């Protein structure tokens, strides 16, 4: 295991010698290559000297020595070996992460030697707050993965003489990945390395520079310049920022439209959704009385609030419970003054005849045991096929280093394919919506230029789709049929077989454009009209998915201004029932997600809203609920990836600020079985 060690500037070599000689388990110490630098001495003269590229930092590779243990851990048990290394390091560290070492001292009177422990001030593990962090926190912060360390050393060998390419950054990598897409280099000397590309301004030259940011430990980020000549692909998208909010909005729109289509609105779901949003956001018809005493005005205000709640509940009753959270998010978005006009509503929710070609499958059950279902429209029928796209997002040919754990549900999608009659022929179409419309308005010369760009910037799969290639006895076309634009094939004898064939042809090209960073205009069109991509759960800095319903109910107050315990109790009862239903239907992934959401909501509001004053009154027993859910999960034969996901979620809960004060549920204090 590699760790970042901080030293005084100029003392890197002394610290290296100390670690190799005195610290147990240190097998290698890496100092960044030296480069020439200049500084002004005490006499004001410019002096040239030699210093490491990263002054004040060295990297120590520490192995488990096995002392005090009869047997060494199996090489297959990497986690077990890591825990032993951490336990070994804790014995060698003092407060603040400084290294302790043994010194033999001779008593001049007796001539005997004794062993004393000393603390070295020469170096310590990198830490954001050494005065308050525990040793466990300091060790975790300073840890560097072997893959990251390998990438870092490869770069050093490539650019020893160009010190301007490397820079230590003040931003935390964990914060950067929330606001920027994480990319992976697929060609060149750094192929397979993951990080964030961000355009920065050089303060000295005022020039813009694209830099590649990678993490070395939790609190140290370095950036590399000159990475623009290497091709990159997006691994997962940002989860905050304007771009991410837009994609989330399109996902919510698609989720609610999909629900409406399966409940009697196959052909008018967009129109129905616009009407429901207007009804939900409509102001109460009654007007408040502006005169009279305070009690009269208060009574009138309560009546109006009650009428408004009844009106909203009536609208929500027309929507499936699983789609109510995204529907509320849409209503909140279109209630804002800048988005409340009818034109904005129609722009975001147009009267599209069919949903995008690929939509996320997380927490949706639209297909039967065959893997697909049929939705009958007025003029065509729609196949909705469950499809695993992991092989397209993670092609083996370029050595993708997908983070652990790998969760298969991250890449489960629904493909929407239309079957329609065109004159005497029957065709299957992969709908592309506005993506096709933008292509259709290009002139012949612009199409030639686009093809040349696709070839130059290496989009071979999509370029091949546009060439009208022959598939079996049919010709693949990019055309509009009966108002639906997209890639089409003529149907032969087996209709569903042709649907599957079309998915296999089109889906890899769509993923190729989404993962590319060189055709931003087409990528944005694809994100909205073709592939509603979701962030893989396993890749998120936070693995716990926010639950707006839990947060909203915990924040509601009763008439006395206290937490509304009746609603909270009802919420907890509903969570338990929903959790049990997930397990009965063999959906353990959804049960784990709900469990983590419930624990996060309970622990956060336990401290923030001082809920400890109300436990265990009115049946508010969070410890009992969460312990019961945890025991039920432990009784399930969870797959390894889901077990890892549950472990990561619990570690996130324990690392949160509110967890320091929240002592419930007791089940989370005992996580040995998960390790």
XYZ file of C-alpha atoms in Angstrom:
675
model
C 0.000 0.000 0.000
C 1.254 3.458 -0.918
C 0.926 6.488 1.373
C 1.610 10.212 0.927
C 4.169 11.481 3.461
C 4.693 15.185 4.083
C 8.163 16.515 4.934
C 9.794 19.920 5.391
C 10.896 21.337 2.036
C 14.463 20.256 1.341
C 14.329 17.325 3.763
C 12.897 14.751 1.361
C 16.053 12.574 1.172
C 16.557 12.610 4.947
C 12.937 11.544 5.421
C 13.408 8.732 2.895
C 16.454 7.387 4.763
C 14.578 7.614 8.063
C 11.560 5.680 6.784
C 13.645 2.888 5.253
C 15.718 2.494 8.409
C 13.252 2.961 11.252
C 9.648 2.316 10.120
C 8.436 -1.270 10.038
C 7.198 -2.532 6.665
C 8.566 0.273 4.465
C 9.869 -1.459 1.329
C 10.229 1.492 -1.046
C 10.205 5.289 -0.848
C 9.601 7.325 -3.985
C 10.794 10.913 -4.402
C 9.693 12.785 -7.512
C 12.502 13.478 -10.035
C 14.562 16.607 -9.562
C 14.473 19.690 -11.729
C 16.314 22.981 -11.796
C 14.668 25.828 -9.927
C 15.562 29.362 -8.914
C 15.013 31.390 -5.772
C 16.167 34.696 -4.296
C 18.616 34.220 -1.413
C 19.003 36.438 1.656
C 21.205 38.833 -0.325
C 18.629 39.275 -3.084
C 20.608 37.264 -5.602
C 18.960 34.818 -7.999
C 20.294 31.344 -7.140
C 19.890 28.144 -9.137
C 19.344 24.871 -7.267
C 17.970 21.378 -7.776
C 14.747 20.267 -6.048
C 12.109 17.549 -6.518
C 9.161 18.310 -8.754
C 6.947 17.983 -5.683
C 8.874 19.539 -2.836
C 7.673 18.587 0.627
C 6.108 15.245 -0.387
C 7.404 11.707 -0.691
C 5.583 8.391 -1.186
C 6.111 5.307 0.978
C 5.192 1.756 -0.048
C 4.433 -0.168 3.151
C 3.969 -3.941 3.290
C 2.772 -6.229 6.037
C 5.734 -7.789 7.809
C 3.789 -10.705 9.321
C 5.553 -10.354 12.675
C 3.500 -11.770 15.516
C 1.287 -13.860 13.208
C 1.647 -17.553 12.560
C 0.393 -17.426 8.981
C 0.456 -14.861 6.230
C -2.856 -13.800 4.655
C -3.829 -15.357 1.381
C -2.910 -13.236 -1.685
C -6.577 -13.477 -2.726
C -7.659 -11.727 0.458
C -6.483 -8.214 -0.425
C -8.859 -6.553 2.048
C -7.550 -8.711 4.885
C -3.971 -7.789 4.064
C -4.845 -4.086 3.943
C -6.450 -4.217 7.382
C -3.305 -5.884 8.769
C -1.097 -3.181 7.227
C -3.274 -0.453 8.751
C -3.152 -2.167 12.148
C 0.634 -2.445 11.829
C 0.913 1.261 10.931
C -1.219 2.374 13.874
C 1.446 0.939 16.185
C 4.111 3.037 14.416
C 2.237 6.354 14.464
C 1.837 9.035 17.054
C -0.830 11.742 17.273
C -1.080 13.731 14.051
C 0.318 10.881 11.953
C 3.980 11.377 12.983
C 6.160 8.274 12.900
C 7.439 6.684 16.098
C 10.638 4.659 16.192
C 12.649 2.684 18.670
C 16.039 3.837 19.910
C 18.439 1.784 22.043
C 19.893 3.827 24.906
C 22.902 2.671 26.984
C 22.897 3.340 30.718
C 26.368 4.698 31.535
C 26.152 3.461 35.113
C 25.197 -0.153 34.430
C 26.276 -0.495 30.812
C 22.930 -2.081 29.916
C 20.845 -1.129 26.889
C 17.155 -0.255 27.024
C 14.669 0.535 24.267
C 12.893 3.902 24.174
C 10.183 5.203 21.840
C 10.804 8.513 20.088
C 8.562 10.543 17.781
C 10.176 11.920 14.628
C 9.219 15.441 13.568
C 10.922 14.904 10.215
C 7.845 13.546 8.419
C 4.205 12.572 8.914
C 1.306 11.148 6.901
C -0.624 13.711 4.886
C -3.746 14.884 6.736
C -6.249 17.717 6.374
C -6.623 18.245 10.143
C -3.875 16.390 12.080
C -4.865 18.048 15.368
C -8.345 16.507 15.411
C -8.344 13.545 12.979
C -8.015 10.064 14.431
C -5.202 7.783 13.307
C -7.677 5.758 11.255
C -8.857 8.877 9.415
C -5.283 10.048 8.784
C -4.260 6.661 7.367
C -7.285 6.568 5.038
C -6.635 10.116 3.824
C -2.989 9.435 3.036
C -3.602 6.156 1.202
C -2.887 6.069 -2.557
C -4.155 3.257 -4.765
C -1.587 1.209 -6.672
C -3.213 2.165 -10.000
C -3.007 5.890 -9.226
C 0.576 5.597 -8.052
C 1.506 3.734 -11.213
C -0.068 6.485 -13.348
C 1.798 9.135 -11.383
C 5.150 7.432 -11.813
C 4.570 6.879 -15.530
C 3.997 10.580 -15.932
C 7.210 11.401 -14.052
C 9.200 9.248 -16.470
C 7.557 11.016 -19.427
C 8.187 14.577 -18.285
C 11.180 14.801 -15.972
C 12.564 17.896 -17.658
C 9.272 19.773 -17.938
C 8.399 20.757 -14.395
C 5.701 23.203 -15.557
C 3.534 20.261 -16.595
C 3.018 19.113 -12.999
C 1.320 21.130 -10.271
C 0.056 20.432 -6.756
C -3.534 21.704 -6.420
C -5.438 23.016 -3.406
C -8.801 21.557 -4.530
C -9.903 18.192 -3.160
C -10.423 15.578 -5.849
C -13.592 14.296 -4.145
C -15.148 17.761 -4.596
C -14.006 18.096 -8.208
C -15.636 14.858 -9.402
C -19.026 16.178 -8.289
C -18.831 19.193 -10.612
C -16.868 17.748 -13.552
C -17.124 14.644 -15.704
C -14.629 11.901 -14.835
C -12.740 10.837 -17.952
C -10.334 8.076 -18.863
C -7.452 8.389 -21.301
C -7.730 5.761 -24.027
C -4.658 6.441 -26.169
C -1.100 7.505 -25.584
C 1.331 6.825 -22.717
C -1.339 7.431 -20.036
C -3.988 5.108 -21.500
C -6.280 3.691 -18.828
C -5.732 6.525 -16.313
C -8.807 8.242 -14.864
C -9.259 11.809 -13.671
C -10.921 15.155 -14.319
C -10.113 17.512 -17.190
C -10.627 21.169 -16.377
C -9.736 24.337 -18.247
C -7.574 26.576 -16.044
C -5.940 29.972 -16.501
C -2.199 30.381 -16.107
C -1.790 33.415 -13.832
C 1.626 34.277 -15.224
C 0.763 34.135 -18.945
C -3.055 34.609 -18.752
C -3.396 31.675 -21.160
C -6.061 28.978 -20.845
C -4.756 25.465 -20.312
C -6.597 22.127 -20.192
C -5.230 20.207 -17.217
C -5.784 16.611 -16.164
C -6.433 16.246 -12.415
C -5.787 13.002 -10.520
C -5.967 12.184 -6.809
C -3.006 11.128 -4.697
C -4.634 10.375 -1.371
C -7.878 12.012 -0.287
C -6.380 15.432 0.384
C -3.752 15.782 -2.329
C -4.592 16.494 -5.961
C -2.088 17.019 -8.742
C -2.735 18.315 -12.234
C -0.935 17.515 -15.476
C -0.700 19.839 -18.449
C -0.374 18.875 -22.092
C -2.919 16.056 -21.926
C -5.073 17.462 -24.745
C -3.230 15.500 -27.426
C -4.485 12.226 -25.958
C -8.032 11.041 -26.634
C -10.296 10.626 -23.631
C -13.688 9.091 -22.929
C -16.204 9.931 -20.215
C -16.554 7.310 -17.498
C -19.345 8.990 -15.549
C -20.901 12.431 -15.598
C -20.918 15.183 -12.999
C -23.657 15.097 -10.371
C -23.872 18.841 -9.677
C -23.902 21.932 -11.849
C -26.138 23.315 -14.588
C -25.430 20.559 -17.121
C -26.185 17.821 -14.605
C -29.418 19.531 -13.548
C -30.606 19.586 -17.154
C -29.933 15.885 -17.657
C -31.690 15.082 -14.363
C -34.680 17.141 -15.517
C -34.909 15.162 -18.779
C -34.709 11.904 -16.825
C -37.562 13.000 -14.553
C -39.692 14.000 -17.544
C -39.103 10.623 -19.181
C -39.889 8.732 -15.960
C -43.276 10.405 -15.511
C -44.157 10.137 -19.226
C -43.326 6.430 -19.123
C -45.644 5.975 -16.159
C -48.473 7.864 -17.859
C -48.080 5.824 -21.058
C -48.664 2.622 -19.115
C -51.731 4.061 -17.398
C -54.006 5.020 -20.261
C -52.028 7.792 -21.992
C -49.992 5.918 -24.609
C -50.390 8.677 -27.228
C -50.976 11.861 -25.207
C -48.615 11.446 -22.214
C -46.645 14.703 -22.844
C -49.849 16.734 -23.134
C -51.245 15.077 -19.989
C -48.039 15.769 -18.060
C -48.128 19.473 -18.958
C -51.732 19.672 -17.748
C -50.934 17.891 -14.478
C -48.008 20.252 -13.783
C -50.262 23.269 -14.371
C -52.947 21.825 -12.081
C -50.439 21.053 -9.341
C -48.899 24.559 -9.437
C -52.229 26.398 -9.768
C -52.885 29.081 -7.157
C -55.912 28.524 -4.847
C -59.072 30.149 -6.182
C -59.966 31.677 -2.802
C -58.363 34.966 -1.819
C -57.147 35.798 1.636
C -59.099 38.312 3.638
C -57.018 41.428 4.088
C -58.955 42.806 7.068
C -60.343 41.553 10.347
C -58.642 40.378 13.504
C -55.629 38.105 13.682
C -57.600 34.973 14.538
C -59.839 35.446 11.487
C -56.877 35.903 9.142
C -55.129 32.898 10.688
C -58.237 30.736 10.264
C -58.594 31.829 6.635
C -54.932 31.081 5.943
C -55.335 27.571 7.393
C -58.412 26.947 5.237
C -56.523 28.031 2.119
C -53.522 25.843 2.985
C -55.847 22.902 3.559
C -57.574 23.469 0.212
C -54.218 23.708 -1.549
C -53.022 20.433 0.017
C -56.230 18.675 -1.045
C -55.809 19.981 -4.592
C -52.207 18.748 -4.804
C -53.125 15.364 -3.339
C -55.854 14.967 -5.948
C -53.308 15.584 -8.729
C -50.792 13.179 -7.166
C -53.451 10.463 -6.962
C -53.428 10.353 -10.787
C -49.732 9.413 -10.807
C -48.179 6.112 -9.813
C -46.397 6.314 -6.391
C -43.033 5.393 -7.956
C -43.224 8.476 -10.235
C -44.400 11.018 -7.645
C -40.955 12.132 -6.491
C -39.755 13.051 -10.024
C -43.168 14.654 -10.676
C -42.786 16.900 -7.598
C -39.289 17.835 -8.780
C -40.719 18.847 -12.176
C -43.460 20.916 -10.568
C -40.907 22.700 -8.428
C -38.745 23.448 -11.473
C -41.619 24.824 -13.585
C -42.971 26.833 -10.657
C -39.920 29.084 -10.690
C -40.586 32.454 -12.282
C -38.056 31.983 -15.096
C -39.562 28.593 -16.089
C -43.263 29.115 -15.411
C -44.326 30.291 -18.869
C -46.328 28.051 -21.175
C -43.650 28.263 -23.869
C -40.928 26.934 -21.533
C -43.180 24.063 -20.468
C -43.892 23.142 -24.100
C -40.183 23.396 -24.988
C -39.120 20.916 -22.316
C -42.121 18.587 -22.741
C -42.929 18.532 -26.486
C -45.535 16.242 -28.031
C -43.058 13.502 -28.940
C -44.735 10.305 -30.220
C -42.258 8.007 -28.437
C -39.695 8.131 -25.650
C -35.891 8.258 -26.267
C -34.192 5.161 -27.635
C -32.342 4.276 -24.382
C -33.695 5.150 -20.935
C -32.401 4.157 -17.480
C -33.889 1.057 -15.923
C -33.081 1.862 -12.294
C -36.198 1.288 -10.134
C -38.445 0.616 -13.116
C -40.251 -2.642 -13.945
C -41.727 -2.139 -17.379
C -40.722 -5.493 -18.871
C -42.033 -8.958 -18.128
C -40.063 -12.161 -17.574
C -39.275 -12.341 -21.319
C -37.170 -9.210 -21.023
C -39.506 -7.020 -23.061
C -43.081 -5.753 -23.212
C -45.307 -4.280 -25.914
C -46.986 -0.887 -25.699
C -49.752 -0.347 -28.261
C -50.014 3.156 -29.737
C -52.627 4.445 -32.179
C -50.456 4.234 -35.307
C -47.620 1.925 -34.232
C -46.469 -0.425 -31.506
C -43.467 -0.026 -29.248
C -41.143 -2.743 -27.995
C -39.573 -1.949 -24.621
C -36.585 -4.273 -24.234
C -34.407 -4.644 -21.166
C -30.765 -4.328 -22.230
C -27.456 -4.592 -20.368
C -25.053 -2.005 -21.824
C -22.039 -2.746 -19.624
C -20.057 -4.220 -22.531
C -20.550 -0.959 -24.480
C -19.634 1.383 -21.631
C -16.691 -0.777 -20.580
C -15.077 -2.192 -23.738
C -12.258 -4.583 -22.879
C -10.026 -3.523 -25.753
C -8.783 -0.319 -24.113
C -8.234 -1.564 -20.591
C -10.944 0.274 -18.682
C -10.220 0.390 -14.968
C -13.749 0.392 -13.562
C -13.845 1.263 -9.857
C -14.871 -1.409 -7.402
C -17.511 -2.428 -6.630
C -18.960 -3.160 -10.061
C -22.757 -3.045 -9.806
C -24.537 -4.637 -12.731
C -27.642 -2.491 -12.206
C -25.592 0.572 -13.154
C -25.768 -0.495 -16.807
C -29.325 -1.835 -17.074
C -31.346 0.145 -19.634
C -34.602 -0.027 -21.579
C -34.406 0.184 -25.365
C -37.526 1.637 -27.024
C -37.988 0.401 -30.595
C -40.955 1.301 -32.806
C -42.595 -1.094 -35.282
C -44.549 0.824 -37.933
C -46.025 0.194 -41.390
C -44.487 2.281 -44.189
C -46.558 1.792 -47.340
C -46.387 -1.967 -47.887
C -43.335 -2.484 -45.717
C -42.982 -2.977 -41.977
C -40.023 -1.234 -40.353
C -38.383 -1.164 -36.939
C -37.027 2.238 -35.839
C -34.641 3.292 -33.065
C -36.123 6.753 -32.282
C -33.676 9.668 -32.118
C -36.037 12.669 -31.831
C -34.307 16.048 -32.035
C -30.991 14.318 -32.682
C -32.365 13.209 -36.067
C -34.039 16.590 -36.717
C -30.708 18.378 -36.376
C -29.088 15.952 -38.828
C -31.989 16.271 -41.302
C -31.477 20.036 -41.788
C -27.803 19.629 -42.802
C -26.919 20.330 -46.398
C -25.043 17.708 -48.474
C -21.794 19.616 -47.996
C -22.359 19.806 -44.224
C -23.021 16.055 -44.116
C -19.721 15.411 -45.911
C -17.954 17.694 -43.432
C -19.589 15.868 -40.508
C -18.448 12.509 -41.856
C -14.895 13.805 -42.193
C -15.042 15.093 -38.607
C -16.318 11.747 -37.337
C -13.438 9.984 -39.064
C -10.824 12.484 -37.909
C -11.997 12.516 -34.291
C -12.405 8.743 -34.263
C -16.101 7.937 -34.020
C -16.026 4.808 -36.218
C -19.250 3.196 -34.957
C -21.486 6.208 -35.557
C -19.808 6.960 -38.886
C -20.591 3.428 -40.025
C -24.262 3.864 -39.084
C -24.573 6.880 -41.384
C -23.252 4.956 -44.419
C -26.540 3.075 -45.034
C -24.896 -0.328 -44.631
C -26.751 -3.535 -45.445
C -27.840 -5.693 -42.525
C -28.826 -9.180 -43.666
C -31.514 -8.529 -46.345
C -32.351 -5.025 -45.144
C -30.760 -1.592 -45.541
C -30.013 0.459 -42.418
C -31.245 4.022 -42.976
C -31.277 7.251 -40.974
C -34.729 8.541 -41.910
C -38.165 9.686 -40.708
C -41.089 7.277 -40.960
C -44.624 8.362 -39.962
C -43.239 11.275 -37.910
C -40.581 9.203 -36.095
C -36.971 9.988 -37.004
C -34.190 7.500 -36.368
C -32.328 4.458 -37.638
C -34.594 1.959 -39.407
C -34.546 -1.593 -40.748
C -37.149 -3.492 -42.733
C -38.741 -6.382 -40.854
C -38.289 -9.897 -42.175
C -39.912 -13.058 -40.896
C -39.084 -12.606 -37.195
C -40.144 -9.171 -35.937
C -38.623 -9.375 -32.444
C -35.359 -10.769 -33.813
C -35.065 -7.680 -36.035
C -35.789 -5.457 -32.995
C -32.919 -7.084 -31.114
C -30.636 -6.802 -34.146
C -31.327 -3.068 -34.439
C -30.519 -2.548 -30.750
C -27.215 -4.400 -31.136
C -26.263 -2.156 -34.072
C -27.354 1.268 -32.789
C -26.679 1.121 -29.025
C -22.834 0.900 -29.217
C -22.715 3.967 -31.506
C -24.915 5.966 -29.118
C -22.658 5.094 -26.175
C -19.633 6.050 -28.305
C -20.976 9.576 -28.818
C -21.969 9.949 -25.172
C -18.516 8.925 -23.962
C -16.706 11.142 -26.468
C -15.751 14.721 -25.607
C -15.045 16.013 -29.115
C -18.581 16.540 -30.497
C -20.266 18.511 -27.729
C -23.231 19.724 -29.807
C -24.184 16.198 -30.883
C -23.512 14.818 -27.427
C -25.947 17.288 -25.846
C -28.621 16.400 -28.401
C -28.011 12.726 -27.729
C -28.295 13.204 -23.945
C -31.782 14.631 -24.349
C -33.293 12.703 -27.259
C -31.482 9.371 -27.550
C -29.612 8.129 -24.461
C -30.799 9.371 -21.064
C -27.648 8.278 -19.300
C -27.517 7.917 -15.527
C -24.538 8.176 -13.219
C -23.331 4.695 -12.237
C -24.053 4.221 -8.549
C -20.693 2.613 -7.822
C -18.810 5.599 -9.280
C -20.460 8.304 -7.204
C -18.441 10.065 -4.496
C -21.579 9.567 -2.391
C -23.143 6.140 -2.864
C -26.345 7.019 -0.967
C -28.981 8.332 -3.378
C -30.858 11.344 -1.919
C -34.523 10.707 -1.116
C -36.567 13.916 -1.341
C -39.647 12.368 0.283
C -37.816 11.378 3.480
C -36.160 14.792 3.793
C -39.400 16.664 3.122
C -41.447 14.814 5.726
C -38.732 15.116 8.370
C -38.659 18.879 7.784
C -42.430 19.387 8.117
C -43.729 20.930 11.353
C -47.028 20.606 13.188
C -49.170 23.563 14.230
C -46.974 24.140 17.292
C -43.779 24.290 15.234
C -42.500 20.885 16.367
C -41.602 17.952 14.084
C -44.781 16.366 12.771
C -44.460 13.033 14.573
C -47.635 11.591 13.058
C -46.249 12.015 9.544
C -42.815 10.794 10.582
C -44.297 7.681 12.191
C -46.395 7.068 9.077
C -43.276 7.526 6.937
C -41.301 4.975 8.930
C -44.171 2.505 8.681
C -44.313 3.049 4.908
C -40.543 2.574 4.594
C -40.729 -0.731 6.456
C -43.587 -1.939 4.258
C -41.848 -0.847 1.048
C -38.590 -2.463 2.193
C -40.366 -5.758 2.872
C -42.073 -5.552 -0.524
C -38.700 -5.126 -2.307
C -37.331 -8.257 -0.660
C -40.455 -10.297 -1.439
C -40.237 -9.301 -5.118
C -36.546 -10.237 -5.163
C -35.283 -6.668 -5.622
C -32.425 -6.586 -3.066
C -30.757 -3.622 -4.798
C -33.791 -1.438 -4.120
C -34.012 -2.723 -0.541
C -30.364 -1.772 0.123
C -30.908 1.675 -1.405
C -33.995 2.311 0.759
C -32.191 1.107 3.898
C -29.295 3.529 3.377
C -31.673 6.396 2.573
C -33.668 5.752 5.751
C -30.515 5.636 7.899
C -29.199 8.851 6.354
C -32.484 10.713 6.900
C -32.847 9.500 10.478
C -29.264 10.277 11.479
C -29.256 13.727 9.831
C -32.497 14.982 11.366
C -31.785 13.327 14.703
C -29.098 15.991 15.182
C -30.221 18.858 12.944
C -33.806 19.035 14.253
C -33.061 17.684 17.761
C -35.279 14.635 17.316
C -33.651 12.990 20.308
C -36.155 14.988 22.382
C -39.018 12.945 20.880
C -37.628 9.416 21.116
C -39.309 7.047 21.919
C -42.569 9.028 22.075
C -45.402 8.412 19.594
C -43.839 5.222 18.271
C -40.771 7.024 16.916
C -38.246 4.161 17.210
C -35.600 4.540 14.493
C -33.197 2.130 16.164
C -35.754 -0.658 16.084
C -36.649 0.013 12.440
C -33.111 0.215 11.049
C -31.862 -2.746 13.092
C -34.747 -4.838 11.773
C -34.003 -3.812 8.164
C -30.294 -4.489 8.616
C -30.960 -7.975 10.012
C -33.244 -8.727 7.050
C -30.495 -7.721 4.603
C -27.933 -9.860 6.386
C -30.282 -12.838 6.049
C -30.399 -12.355 2.263
C -27.865 -14.005 -0.096
C -26.671 -10.668 -1.485
C -24.252 -10.758 -4.451
C -20.701 -9.609 -3.727
C -21.132 -6.329 -5.639
C -24.259 -5.423 -3.666
C -22.574 -6.433 -0.411
C -19.729 -4.047 -1.260
C -22.240 -1.324 -2.095
C -23.920 -1.789 1.305
C -20.547 -1.660 3.051
C -19.601 1.564 1.251
C -22.910 3.133 2.211
C -22.423 2.270 5.885
C -18.882 3.651 5.802
C -20.284 6.870 4.324
C -22.834 7.102 7.147
C -20.178 6.574 9.778
C -17.951 9.232 8.207
C -20.677 11.904 8.127
C -20.640 14.763 10.617
C -24.027 13.903 12.100
C -22.854 10.359 12.844
C -20.549 11.704 15.553
C -23.632 12.565 17.600
C -26.133 10.021 16.322
C -25.919 6.797 18.330
C -28.763 5.020 16.514
C -29.297 2.582 14.974
C -27.110 0.225 16.956
C -26.939 -2.195 13.996
C -24.538 0.089 12.160
C -22.004 -0.069 14.962
C -21.450 -3.756 14.248
C -20.397 -4.126 10.619
C -17.863 -6.912 11.011
C -20.033 -9.286 8.993
C -19.798 -6.974 5.986
C -16.011 -6.912 5.818
